[in-house]
Amino acid sequence: MSDAVLTDAVLTELKDHILHVTINRPDALNAVNVEVARGIAAALIRAEEDPVVRCVLLSGAGDRVFSAGADLKSMAAGGNVVPQDAPYAEYGFGGSTDKTTSKPIVAAANGSAYGGGVEMLLQSDVVIVERGREFALPEVKVGIFAGAGGVYRLPAMLPRAVALDMLLTGEAISAERMYELGFASRIVEHGEALAEGERVAKLIAGNAPLPVVASKRIARHLEDGKSVTEADQVALSHRLFAEVLASEDAVEGPRAFSEKRAPVWKGK
């Protein structure tokens, strides 16, 4: 299949059975806009359909931030950060949080991650973090909540008290602490995540493809790229997120962020 991409916001390269997928907005801290979401979804569709692809390696361009999450400036301007066109809409935020591929996803978090960036890591299968980075779900600070999987995947992965602390305060936790709690399976020194991600992806790609896919599908309870055990949580999250997104505070939060001022909450 061709290496052509839908947008420069996401770069793809197929090499040695590994589909390298890079969020390519370093000047915007790899924030997710609709082009990023559509590009990642297209990459996952390709991974699912192409038998040559045995593993996906996800990373962010640059060395500062893996992804800052949703592009709040785009949201403040009335833009949509989730594709509305088929087949990409089905994949949700970041082109990956509602639906995924049965091929393993190795995420090399070569930087800190915030909001939707963390949620994209939560949907990955092997996560590699670097010492000295931080991770946060700060959505409540800007008038929304972690509705792209964070509200139900984080408590399933971390101790409930820690997950709720992160979700309700929006404060960051160090990579070292996240590794200790099981958010990531590997931790490396600054600047080494991508190299380690490539090494792990090669290990996976060197194994028998069918049992690897079967192992992921069983472990993640996947049917057609969606978790059957998360179905009720996904539906509830979508319903409540729509309600919150329609509030005045959801407009105020991104606007205040864009204008670099403190938000004025109304609770409605």
PDB file of C-alpha atoms in Angstrom:
ATOM      1  CA  MET A   1       0.000   0.000   0.000  1.00  0.00           C
ATOM      2  CA  SER A   2       1.101   3.596  -0.547  1.00  0.00           C
ATOM      3  CA  ASP A   3       2.775   5.708   2.131  1.00  0.00           C
ATOM      4  CA  ALA A   4       0.579   8.651   1.116  1.00  0.00           C
ATOM      5  CA  VAL A   5      -1.029  10.518   4.019  1.00  0.00           C
ATOM      6  CA  LEU A   6      -4.192  12.581   4.214  1.00  0.00           C
ATOM      7  CA  THR A   7      -2.467  15.479   5.971  1.00  0.00           C
ATOM      8  CA  ASP A   8       0.992  16.734   6.904  1.00  0.00           C
ATOM      9  CA  ALA A   9      -0.282  16.839  10.505  1.00  0.00           C
ATOM     10  CA  VAL A  10       0.370  13.087  10.711  1.00  0.00           C
ATOM     11  CA  LEU A  11       3.330  11.375   9.040  1.00  0.00           C
ATOM     12  CA  THR A  12       3.404   7.650   8.296  1.00  0.00           C
ATOM     13  CA  GLU A  13       6.141   5.310   7.164  1.00  0.00           C
ATOM     14  CA  LEU A  14       6.007   1.540   6.762  1.00  0.00           C
ATOM     15  CA  LYS A  15       9.307  -0.122   7.571  1.00  0.00           C
ATOM     16  CA  ASP A  16      10.041  -3.745   8.475  1.00  0.00           C
ATOM     17  CA  HIS A  17       6.350  -4.545   9.144  1.00  0.00           C
ATOM     18  CA  ILE A  18       6.096  -1.533  11.493  1.00  0.00           C
ATOM     19  CA  LEU A  19       3.840   1.404  10.623  1.00  0.00           C
ATOM     20  CA  HIS A  20       5.468   4.496  12.129  1.00  0.00           C
ATOM     21  CA  VAL A  21       2.825   7.139  12.910  1.00  0.00           C
ATOM     22  CA  THR A  22       4.029  10.577  14.000  1.00  0.00           C
ATOM     23  CA  ILE A  23       1.873  13.466  15.187  1.00  0.00           C
ATOM     24  CA  ASN A  24       3.528  16.304  13.291  1.00  0.00           C
ATOM     25  CA  ARG A  25       2.529  19.592  14.920  1.00  0.00           C
ATOM     26  CA  PRO A  26       5.561  20.335  17.130  1.00  0.00           C
ATOM     27  CA  ASP A  27       4.988  24.106  17.028  1.00  0.00           C
ATOM     28  CA  ALA A  28       1.521  23.490  18.516  1.00  0.00           C
ATOM     29  CA  LEU A  29       2.855  20.933  21.031  1.00  0.00           C
ATOM     30  CA  ASN A  30       1.328  18.224  18.840  1.00  0.00           C
ATOM     31  CA  ALA A  31      -2.160  19.335  19.850  1.00  0.00           C
ATOM     32  CA  VAL A  32      -4.932  17.330  18.228  1.00  0.00           C
ATOM     33  CA  ASN A  33      -7.076  19.059  15.649  1.00  0.00           C
ATOM     34  CA  VAL A  34      -9.367  17.420  13.121  1.00  0.00           C
ATOM     35  CA  GLU A  35      -6.496  16.860  10.670  1.00  0.00           C
ATOM     36  CA  VAL A  36      -4.493  14.951  13.286  1.00  0.00           C
ATOM     37  CA  ALA A  37      -7.504  12.847  14.239  1.00  0.00           C
ATOM     38  CA  ARG A  38      -8.297  12.034  10.623  1.00  0.00           C
ATOM     39  CA  GLY A  39      -4.665  11.171   9.882  1.00  0.00           C
ATOM     40  CA  ILE A  40      -4.307   8.798  12.836  1.00  0.00           C
ATOM     41  CA  ALA A  41      -7.635   7.116  12.059  1.00  0.00           C
ATOM     42  CA  ALA A  42      -6.503   6.611   8.467  1.00  0.00           C
ATOM     43  CA  ALA A  43      -3.261   5.056   9.730  1.00  0.00           C
ATOM     44  CA  LEU A  44      -5.148   2.635  11.987  1.00  0.00           C
ATOM     45  CA  ILE A  45      -7.485   1.682   9.157  1.00  0.00           C
ATOM     46  CA  ARG A  46      -4.462   0.997   6.995  1.00  0.00           C
ATOM     47  CA  ALA A  47      -2.851  -1.087   9.766  1.00  0.00           C
ATOM     48  CA  GLU A  48      -6.003  -3.170  10.092  1.00  0.00           C
ATOM     49  CA  GLU A  49      -6.364  -3.781   6.372  1.00  0.00           C
ATOM     50  CA  ASP A  50      -2.727  -4.310   5.382  1.00  0.00           C
ATOM     51  CA  PRO A  51      -1.369  -7.769   6.283  1.00  0.00           C
ATOM     52  CA  VAL A  52       2.174  -6.435   5.921  1.00  0.00           C
ATOM     53  CA  VAL A  53       1.645  -4.236   8.991  1.00  0.00           C
ATOM     54  CA  ARG A  54       2.266  -6.164  12.193  1.00  0.00           C
ATOM     55  CA  CYS A  55       2.688  -3.295  14.660  1.00  0.00           C
ATOM     56  CA  VAL A  56       2.020   0.449  14.913  1.00  0.00           C
ATOM     57  CA  LEU A  57       4.573   2.779  16.521  1.00  0.00           C
ATOM     58  CA  LEU A  58       3.015   6.059  17.667  1.00  0.00           C
ATOM     59  CA  SER A  59       5.073   9.113  18.633  1.00  0.00           C
ATOM     60  CA  GLY A  60       5.062  12.900  18.545  1.00  0.00           C
ATOM     61  CA  ALA A  61       7.341  15.160  16.527  1.00  0.00           C
ATOM     62  CA  GLY A  62       9.988  17.093  18.430  1.00  0.00           C
ATOM     63  CA  ASP A  63      11.205  16.351  21.933  1.00  0.00           C
ATOM     64  CA  ARG A  64       9.021  18.527  24.171  1.00  0.00           C
ATOM     65  CA  VAL A  65       5.487  17.150  24.260  1.00  0.00           C
ATOM     66  CA  PHE A  66       4.091  13.873  22.958  1.00  0.00           C
ATOM     67  CA  SER A  67       0.716  15.611  22.674  1.00  0.00           C
ATOM     68  CA  ALA A  68      -0.919  18.493  24.514  1.00  0.00           C
ATOM     69  CA  GLY A  69      -4.349  16.988  23.825  1.00  0.00           C
ATOM     70  CA  ALA A  70      -7.200  18.811  22.145  1.00  0.00           C
ATOM     71  CA  ASP A  71      -6.349  21.973  20.223  1.00  0.00           C
ATOM     72  CA  LEU A  72      -8.148  24.431  22.501  1.00  0.00           C
ATOM     73  CA  LYS A  73      -7.457  27.367  20.198  1.00  0.00           C
ATOM     74  CA  SER A  74      -9.296  25.514  17.447  1.00  0.00           C
ATOM     75  CA  MET A  75     -12.143  24.743  19.842  1.00  0.00           C
ATOM     76  CA  ALA A  76     -12.315  28.387  20.953  1.00  0.00           C
ATOM     77  CA  ALA A  77     -12.678  29.399  17.315  1.00  0.00           C
ATOM     78  CA  GLY A  78     -15.598  26.987  16.936  1.00  0.00           C
ATOM     79  CA  GLY A  79     -13.628  24.262  15.212  1.00  0.00           C
ATOM     80  CA  ASN A  80     -14.264  20.556  15.676  1.00  0.00           C
ATOM     81  CA  VAL A  81     -11.378  18.361  16.833  1.00  0.00           C
ATOM     82  CA  VAL A  82     -13.175  15.095  16.032  1.00  0.00           C
ATOM     83  CA  PRO A  83     -13.806  14.112  12.376  1.00  0.00           C
ATOM     84  CA  GLN A  84     -17.444  14.065  11.365  1.00  0.00           C
ATOM     85  CA  ASP A  85     -16.926  12.224   8.074  1.00  0.00           C
ATOM     86  CA  ALA A  86     -16.954   8.446   7.576  1.00  0.00           C
ATOM     87  CA  PRO A  87     -15.063   6.300   8.227  1.00  0.00           C
ATOM     88  CA  TYR A  88     -12.932   8.499  10.473  1.00  0.00           C
ATOM     89  CA  ALA A  89     -15.718   9.708  12.787  1.00  0.00           C
ATOM     90  CA  GLU A  90     -16.091   6.210  14.245  1.00  0.00           C
ATOM     91  CA  TYR A  91     -12.564   6.373  15.662  1.00  0.00           C
ATOM     92  CA  GLY A  92     -13.306   9.355  17.893  1.00  0.00           C
ATOM     93  CA  PHE A  93     -10.896  11.846  19.408  1.00  0.00           C
ATOM     94  CA  GLY A  94      -7.342  11.570  18.186  1.00  0.00           C
ATOM     95  CA  GLY A  95      -8.505   9.089  15.579  1.00  0.00           C
ATOM     96  CA  SER A  96      -8.000   6.315  18.097  1.00  0.00           C
ATOM     97  CA  THR A  97      -9.873   6.603  21.404  1.00  0.00           C
ATOM     98  CA  ASP A  98     -13.263   5.136  20.396  1.00  0.00           C
ATOM     99  CA  LYS A  99     -12.047   2.523  17.941  1.00  0.00           C
ATOM    100  CA  THR A 100      -8.631   0.991  17.428  1.00  0.00           C
ATOM    101  CA  THR A 101      -6.831  -1.645  15.381  1.00  0.00           C
ATOM    102  CA  SER A 102      -6.304  -5.278  16.322  1.00  0.00           C
ATOM    103  CA  LYS A 103      -2.610  -4.792  15.519  1.00  0.00           C
ATOM    104  CA  PRO A 104      -0.522  -3.857  18.594  1.00  0.00           C
ATOM    105  CA  ILE A 105       0.151  -0.158  19.178  1.00  0.00           C
ATOM    106  CA  VAL A 106       3.445   0.797  20.820  1.00  0.00           C
ATOM    107  CA  ALA A 107       3.370   4.394  22.043  1.00  0.00           C
ATOM    108  CA  ALA A 108       6.723   6.107  22.489  1.00  0.00           C
ATOM    109  CA  ALA A 109       5.853   9.079  24.698  1.00  0.00           C
ATOM    110  CA  ASN A 110       8.865  11.150  23.715  1.00  0.00           C
ATOM    111  CA  GLY A 111       7.649  14.075  25.815  1.00  0.00           C
ATOM    112  CA  SER A 112       5.044  15.007  28.384  1.00  0.00           C
ATOM    113  CA  ALA A 113       1.362  14.374  27.652  1.00  0.00           C
ATOM    114  CA  TYR A 114      -1.755  16.251  28.645  1.00  0.00           C
ATOM    115  CA  GLY A 115      -5.480  15.637  28.301  1.00  0.00           C
ATOM    116  CA  GLY A 116      -6.234  13.841  25.078  1.00  0.00           C
ATOM    117  CA  GLY A 117      -2.556  13.011  24.713  1.00  0.00           C
ATOM    118  CA  VAL A 118      -2.822  10.879  27.852  1.00  0.00           C
ATOM    119  CA  GLU A 119      -6.062   9.364  26.560  1.00  0.00           C
ATOM    120  CA  MET A 120      -4.328   8.298  23.346  1.00  0.00           C
ATOM    121  CA  LEU A 121      -1.655   6.604  25.459  1.00  0.00           C
ATOM    122  CA  LEU A 122      -4.369   4.853  27.488  1.00  0.00           C
ATOM    123  CA  GLN A 123      -5.674   3.308  24.268  1.00  0.00           C
ATOM    124  CA  SER A 124      -2.204   2.050  23.292  1.00  0.00           C
ATOM    125  CA  ASP A 125      -0.930  -1.418  24.173  1.00  0.00           C
ATOM    126  CA  VAL A 126       2.685  -0.793  25.190  1.00  0.00           C
ATOM    127  CA  VAL A 127       3.550   2.640  26.581  1.00  0.00           C
ATOM    128  CA  ILE A 128       7.106   3.895  26.990  1.00  0.00           C
ATOM    129  CA  VAL A 129       7.763   7.077  28.976  1.00  0.00           C
ATOM    130  CA  GLU A 130      10.847   9.168  29.654  1.00  0.00           C
ATOM    131  CA  ARG A 131      12.165  10.272  33.031  1.00  0.00           C
ATOM    132  CA  GLY A 132      11.551  13.911  33.821  1.00  0.00           C
ATOM    133  CA  ARG A 133       8.300  14.168  31.871  1.00  0.00           C
ATOM    134  CA  GLU A 134       4.813  14.710  33.313  1.00  0.00           C
ATOM    135  CA  PHE A 135       1.284  13.549  32.595  1.00  0.00           C
ATOM    136  CA  ALA A 136      -2.014  15.232  33.376  1.00  0.00           C
ATOM    137  CA  LEU A 137      -5.711  15.234  32.532  1.00  0.00           C
ATOM    138  CA  PRO A 138      -6.411  18.969  32.999  1.00  0.00           C
ATOM    139  CA  GLU A 139      -9.729  19.098  31.138  1.00  0.00           C
ATOM    140  CA  VAL A 140     -11.674  20.222  34.237  1.00  0.00           C
ATOM    141  CA  LYS A 141      -9.517  23.348  34.264  1.00  0.00           C
ATOM    142  CA  VAL A 142     -10.898  24.384  30.874  1.00  0.00           C
ATOM    143  CA  GLY A 143     -14.591  23.565  31.292  1.00  0.00           C
ATOM    144  CA  ILE A 144     -14.754  19.982  29.968  1.00  0.00           C
ATOM    145  CA  PHE A 145     -13.757  16.519  31.209  1.00  0.00           C
ATOM    146  CA  ALA A 146     -11.599  13.646  29.980  1.00  0.00           C
ATOM    147  CA  GLY A 147     -14.347  12.269  27.770  1.00  0.00           C
ATOM    148  CA  ALA A 148     -12.095  10.453  25.282  1.00  0.00           C
ATOM    149  CA  GLY A 149     -11.584   7.489  27.569  1.00  0.00           C
ATOM    150  CA  GLY A 150      -9.756   9.047  30.476  1.00  0.00           C
ATOM    151  CA  VAL A 151     -12.700   8.984  32.858  1.00  0.00           C
ATOM    152  CA  TYR A 152     -13.069   5.209  32.604  1.00  0.00           C
ATOM    153  CA  ARG A 153      -9.692   3.900  31.411  1.00  0.00           C
ATOM    154  CA  LEU A 154      -7.535   5.715  33.965  1.00  0.00           C
ATOM    155  CA  PRO A 155      -9.426   4.311  37.021  1.00  0.00           C
ATOM    156  CA  ALA A 156      -9.190   0.861  35.428  1.00  0.00           C
ATOM    157  CA  MET A 157      -5.409   1.173  35.121  1.00  0.00           C
ATOM    158  CA  LEU A 158      -4.307   3.148  38.193  1.00  0.00           C
ATOM    159  CA  PRO A 159      -5.402   2.911  41.823  1.00  0.00           C
ATOM    160  CA  ARG A 160      -8.874   4.486  41.963  1.00  0.00           C
ATOM    161  CA  ALA A 161      -7.839   7.171  44.458  1.00  0.00           C
ATOM    162  CA  VAL A 162      -4.936   8.313  42.294  1.00  0.00           C
ATOM    163  CA  ALA A 163      -7.028   8.298  39.119  1.00  0.00           C
ATOM    164  CA  LEU A 164      -9.787  10.367  40.717  1.00  0.00           C
ATOM    165  CA  ASP A 165      -7.217  12.788  42.124  1.00  0.00           C
ATOM    166  CA  MET A 166      -5.872  13.346  38.610  1.00  0.00           C
ATOM    167  CA  LEU A 167      -9.320  13.592  37.012  1.00  0.00           C
ATOM    168  CA  LEU A 168     -10.794  15.972  39.600  1.00  0.00           C
ATOM    169  CA  THR A 169      -7.819  18.269  40.249  1.00  0.00           C
ATOM    170  CA  GLY A 170      -6.290  18.229  36.796  1.00  0.00           C
ATOM    171  CA  GLU A 171      -2.830  18.229  38.372  1.00  0.00           C
ATOM    172  CA  ALA A 172       0.156  16.508  36.779  1.00  0.00           C
ATOM    173  CA  ILE A 173       2.017  13.396  37.921  1.00  0.00           C
ATOM    174  CA  SER A 174       5.625  12.622  37.068  1.00  0.00           C
ATOM    175  CA  ALA A 175       6.606   9.947  34.577  1.00  0.00           C
ATOM    176  CA  GLU A 176       8.412   8.124  37.368  1.00  0.00           C
ATOM    177  CA  ARG A 177       5.248   7.938  39.469  1.00  0.00           C
ATOM    178  CA  MET A 178       3.101   6.927  36.495  1.00  0.00           C
ATOM    179  CA  TYR A 179       5.534   4.135  35.694  1.00  0.00           C
ATOM    180  CA  GLU A 180       5.434   2.904  39.299  1.00  0.00           C
ATOM    181  CA  LEU A 181       1.628   2.845  39.166  1.00  0.00           C
ATOM    182  CA  GLY A 182       1.534   0.795  35.955  1.00  0.00           C
ATOM    183  CA  PHE A 183       0.555   3.463  33.413  1.00  0.00           C
ATOM    184  CA  ALA A 184       3.647   2.559  31.367  1.00  0.00           C
ATOM    185  CA  SER A 185       5.455  -0.753  31.038  1.00  0.00           C
ATOM    186  CA  ARG A 186       8.847   0.821  30.361  1.00  0.00           C
ATOM    187  CA  ILE A 187      10.680   3.981  31.427  1.00  0.00           C
ATOM    188  CA  VAL A 188      13.828   5.296  29.774  1.00  0.00           C
ATOM    189  CA  GLU A 189      16.075   8.315  29.983  1.00  0.00           C
ATOM    190  CA  HIS A 190      15.266  11.626  28.313  1.00  0.00           C
ATOM    191  CA  GLY A 191      15.336  11.323  24.530  1.00  0.00           C
ATOM    192  CA  GLU A 192      15.345   7.506  24.421  1.00  0.00           C
ATOM    193  CA  ALA A 193      11.616   6.687  24.123  1.00  0.00           C
ATOM    194  CA  LEU A 194      11.522   6.481  20.344  1.00  0.00           C
ATOM    195  CA  ALA A 195      14.562   4.194  20.137  1.00  0.00           C
ATOM    196  CA  GLU A 196      13.080   1.928  22.792  1.00  0.00           C
ATOM    197  CA  GLY A 197       9.731   2.021  20.988  1.00  0.00           C
ATOM    198  CA  GLU A 198      11.398   0.872  17.787  1.00  0.00           C
ATOM    199  CA  ARG A 199      13.130  -1.947  19.644  1.00  0.00           C
ATOM    200  CA  VAL A 200       9.872  -3.143  21.233  1.00  0.00           C
ATOM    201  CA  ALA A 201       7.965  -2.820  17.950  1.00  0.00           C
ATOM    202  CA  LYS A 202      10.586  -4.982  16.227  1.00  0.00           C
ATOM    203  CA  LEU A 203      10.190  -7.632  18.934  1.00  0.00           C
ATOM    204  CA  ILE A 204       6.431  -7.670  18.381  1.00  0.00           C
ATOM    205  CA  ALA A 205       6.714  -7.632  14.581  1.00  0.00           C
ATOM    206  CA  GLY A 206       9.098 -10.594  14.770  1.00  0.00           C
ATOM    207  CA  ASN A 207       6.469 -12.793  16.406  1.00  0.00           C
ATOM    208  CA  ALA A 208       3.762 -14.843  14.681  1.00  0.00           C
ATOM    209  CA  PRO A 209       1.139 -12.292  13.516  1.00  0.00           C
ATOM    210  CA  LEU A 210      -2.076 -14.257  14.136  1.00  0.00           C
ATOM    211  CA  PRO A 211      -1.477 -15.138  17.815  1.00  0.00           C
ATOM    212  CA  VAL A 212      -0.264 -11.589  18.479  1.00  0.00           C
ATOM    213  CA  VAL A 213      -3.526 -10.173  17.128  1.00  0.00           C
ATOM    214  CA  ALA A 214      -5.563 -12.792  18.981  1.00  0.00           C
ATOM    215  CA  SER A 215      -3.761 -11.984  22.222  1.00  0.00           C
ATOM    216  CA  LYS A 216      -4.564  -8.288  21.908  1.00  0.00           C
ATOM    217  CA  ARG A 217      -8.188  -8.876  20.963  1.00  0.00           C
ATOM    218  CA  ILE A 218      -8.763 -11.200  23.927  1.00  0.00           C
ATOM    219  CA  ALA A 219      -6.871  -9.064  26.438  1.00  0.00           C
ATOM    220  CA  ARG A 220      -8.651  -5.883  25.308  1.00  0.00           C
ATOM    221  CA  HIS A 221     -12.065  -7.521  24.681  1.00  0.00           C
ATOM    222  CA  LEU A 222     -12.101  -6.170  21.124  1.00  0.00           C
ATOM    223  CA  GLU A 223     -14.802  -6.784  18.549  1.00  0.00           C
ATOM    224  CA  ASP A 224     -14.397  -4.822  15.314  1.00  0.00           C
ATOM    225  CA  GLY A 225     -11.921  -2.509  17.022  1.00  0.00           C
ATOM    226  CA  LYS A 226     -14.141  -1.624  19.980  1.00  0.00           C
ATOM    227  CA  SER A 227     -14.078  -2.914  23.539  1.00  0.00           C
ATOM    228  CA  VAL A 228     -17.298  -4.778  24.285  1.00  0.00           C
ATOM    229  CA  THR A 229     -16.708  -4.388  28.033  1.00  0.00           C
ATOM    230  CA  GLU A 230     -16.419  -0.600  27.759  1.00  0.00           C
ATOM    231  CA  ALA A 231     -19.557  -0.097  25.668  1.00  0.00           C
ATOM    232  CA  ASP A 232     -21.745   1.244  28.494  1.00  0.00           C
ATOM    233  CA  GLN A 233     -18.985   3.547  29.755  1.00  0.00           C
ATOM    234  CA  VAL A 234     -18.347   4.891  26.270  1.00  0.00           C
ATOM    235  CA  ALA A 235     -22.048   5.614  25.768  1.00  0.00           C
ATOM    236  CA  LEU A 236     -22.362   7.369  29.157  1.00  0.00           C
ATOM    237  CA  SER A 237     -19.203   9.387  28.543  1.00  0.00           C
ATOM    238  CA  HIS A 238     -20.444  10.521  25.136  1.00  0.00           C
ATOM    239  CA  ARG A 239     -23.855  11.519  26.526  1.00  0.00           C
ATOM    240  CA  LEU A 240     -22.458  13.510  29.449  1.00  0.00           C
ATOM    241  CA  PHE A 241     -19.730  15.070  27.329  1.00  0.00           C
ATOM    242  CA  ALA A 242     -22.371  16.354  24.903  1.00  0.00           C
ATOM    243  CA  GLU A 243     -24.245  17.897  27.840  1.00  0.00           C
ATOM    244  CA  VAL A 244     -21.102  19.528  29.238  1.00  0.00           C
ATOM    245  CA  LEU A 245     -19.984  20.710  25.803  1.00  0.00           C
ATOM    246  CA  ALA A 246     -23.307  22.532  25.406  1.00  0.00           C
ATOM    247  CA  SER A 247     -22.710  24.525  28.603  1.00  0.00           C
ATOM    248  CA  GLU A 248     -21.523  28.116  28.860  1.00  0.00           C
ATOM    249  CA  ASP A 249     -18.483  26.990  30.841  1.00  0.00           C
ATOM    250  CA  ALA A 250     -17.355  24.740  27.989  1.00  0.00           C
ATOM    251  CA  VAL A 251     -17.245  27.829  25.778  1.00  0.00           C
ATOM    252  CA  GLU A 252     -15.562  29.938  28.442  1.00  0.00           C
ATOM    253  CA  GLY A 253     -12.761  27.461  29.201  1.00  0.00           C
ATOM    254  CA  PRO A 254     -11.139  27.239  25.758  1.00  0.00           C
ATOM    255  CA  ARG A 255     -11.787  30.944  25.179  1.00  0.00           C
ATOM    256  CA  ALA A 256     -10.005  31.873  28.407  1.00  0.00           C
ATOM    257  CA  PHE A 257      -7.127  29.559  27.485  1.00  0.00           C
ATOM    258  CA  SER A 258      -6.856  31.151  24.044  1.00  0.00           C
ATOM    259  CA  GLU A 259      -6.964  34.659  25.569  1.00  0.00           C
ATOM    260  CA  LYS A 260      -4.428  33.677  28.268  1.00  0.00           C
ATOM    261  CA  ARG A 261      -6.626  34.642  31.215  1.00  0.00           C
ATOM    262  CA  ALA A 262      -8.277  32.924  34.148  1.00  0.00           C
ATOM    263  CA  PRO A 263     -11.712  31.461  33.303  1.00  0.00           C
ATOM    264  CA  VAL A 264     -14.849  32.816  34.945  1.00  0.00           C
ATOM    265  CA  TRP A 265     -17.046  29.816  35.731  1.00  0.00           C
ATOM    266  CA  LYS A 266     -20.840  30.064  35.924  1.00  0.00           C
ATOM    267  CA  GLY A 267     -21.666  26.439  36.615  1.00  0.00           C
ATOM    268  CA  LYS A 268     -24.062  26.357  33.707  1.00  0.00           C
TER     269      LYS A 268
END
